[in-house]
Amino acid sequence: MSAAPAGVIDSHCHLQSLDPDDRERALDEARARGVAGFLVPAIRLADADGLLALAHRHPDVWCALGVHPHEASSWRPGDRERLRALLADPKSVAVGECGLDFHYDHSPRATQLAVLREQWALAIELDLPAVVHNRDSNDAMLALLRETEFADLTADFHSFAGGLAMARELIGRGFYLGFTGMITFPRAGNVREVIPHLPPDRELVETDTPYLAPIPYRGRPNRPAYVVEVCRRLAEERGESYDEAARRTSENFLRLFRRAAAGAREAATPGSGPR
Ligand SMILES: [Zn+2]
């Protein structure tokens, strides 16, 4: 008997951006294409209850809890304690989405930095990985990473588009890089060119739903099912089969997000595995 098709995992999809009915449909259509797992990152702390409820309804859905840099201004005294309590839930597998965005500057930069410090400190305290957003902020990001306080951070730098020098710096620190539908865009040669230089055990695939839909869906709202196109392109760039790329990136996901791996083992009863 040949091996079952390897399920690919969408390591970053904002399902909360879809209508409530459409969330279930989006999960089902993705599963029908062989997508075996979904990580849904919060944008604000107010997302947490809804994301945890969604994750508890589905053995193949997990969430990251935290505050996106766009929403950093919403951080209040006591939010570190509130987030710590929320992260006690085993369906929360990471701190995030956290980071810096100096492209849009929706929150003041000093606030973004302060809120990122709070969340990374919590990630280290709880021994959880962080899901990190980084846009037009490489220098500030690297300065923070070089602080000894954050030496033990583990992280997924999602929607990576930072160039080869940044990729090497992040890989050297033990981090993982998440690739989106951008790698299918004709003009994104600068993103694709880093792929052959990366260790194969540090790559993740993601949709970043609802943004960055891959070719041939470009310009439409993204869906978790389209992670198949991202994985297919990654496999082409690597000269490996789709199944190899799917299996490899899913193993990477479960190595980084250890709570998801623990949950997946518990859920692995006959008939409930990836289709
Ligand atoms: Zn995101």
CSV table of N, CA and C and ligand atoms in Angstrom, one decimal, residues 12 14 97 158 208, ligand 1:
chain,number,residue,atom,x,y,z
A,12,HIS,N,-1.0,29.9,9.1
A,12,HIS,CA,-1.4,31.3,9.4
A,12,HIS,C,-2.6,31.7,8.6
A,14,HIS,N,-6.3,33.9,9.2
A,14,HIS,CA,-7.2,34.6,10.0
A,14,HIS,C,-8.6,34.3,9.7
A,97,GLU,N,-0.7,37.1,17.1
A,97,GLU,CA,0.3,37.6,16.2
A,97,GLU,C,0.9,38.9,16.8
A,158,HIS,N,6.3,35.0,10.2
A,158,HIS,CA,5.3,34.7,9.2
A,158,HIS,C,5.4,35.6,8.0
A,208,ASP,N,-2.1,33.3,5.1
A,208,ASP,CA,-2.3,34.6,5.6
A,208,ASP,C,-3.7,35.1,5.2
B,1,ZN,ZN,-1.5,37.6,10.3
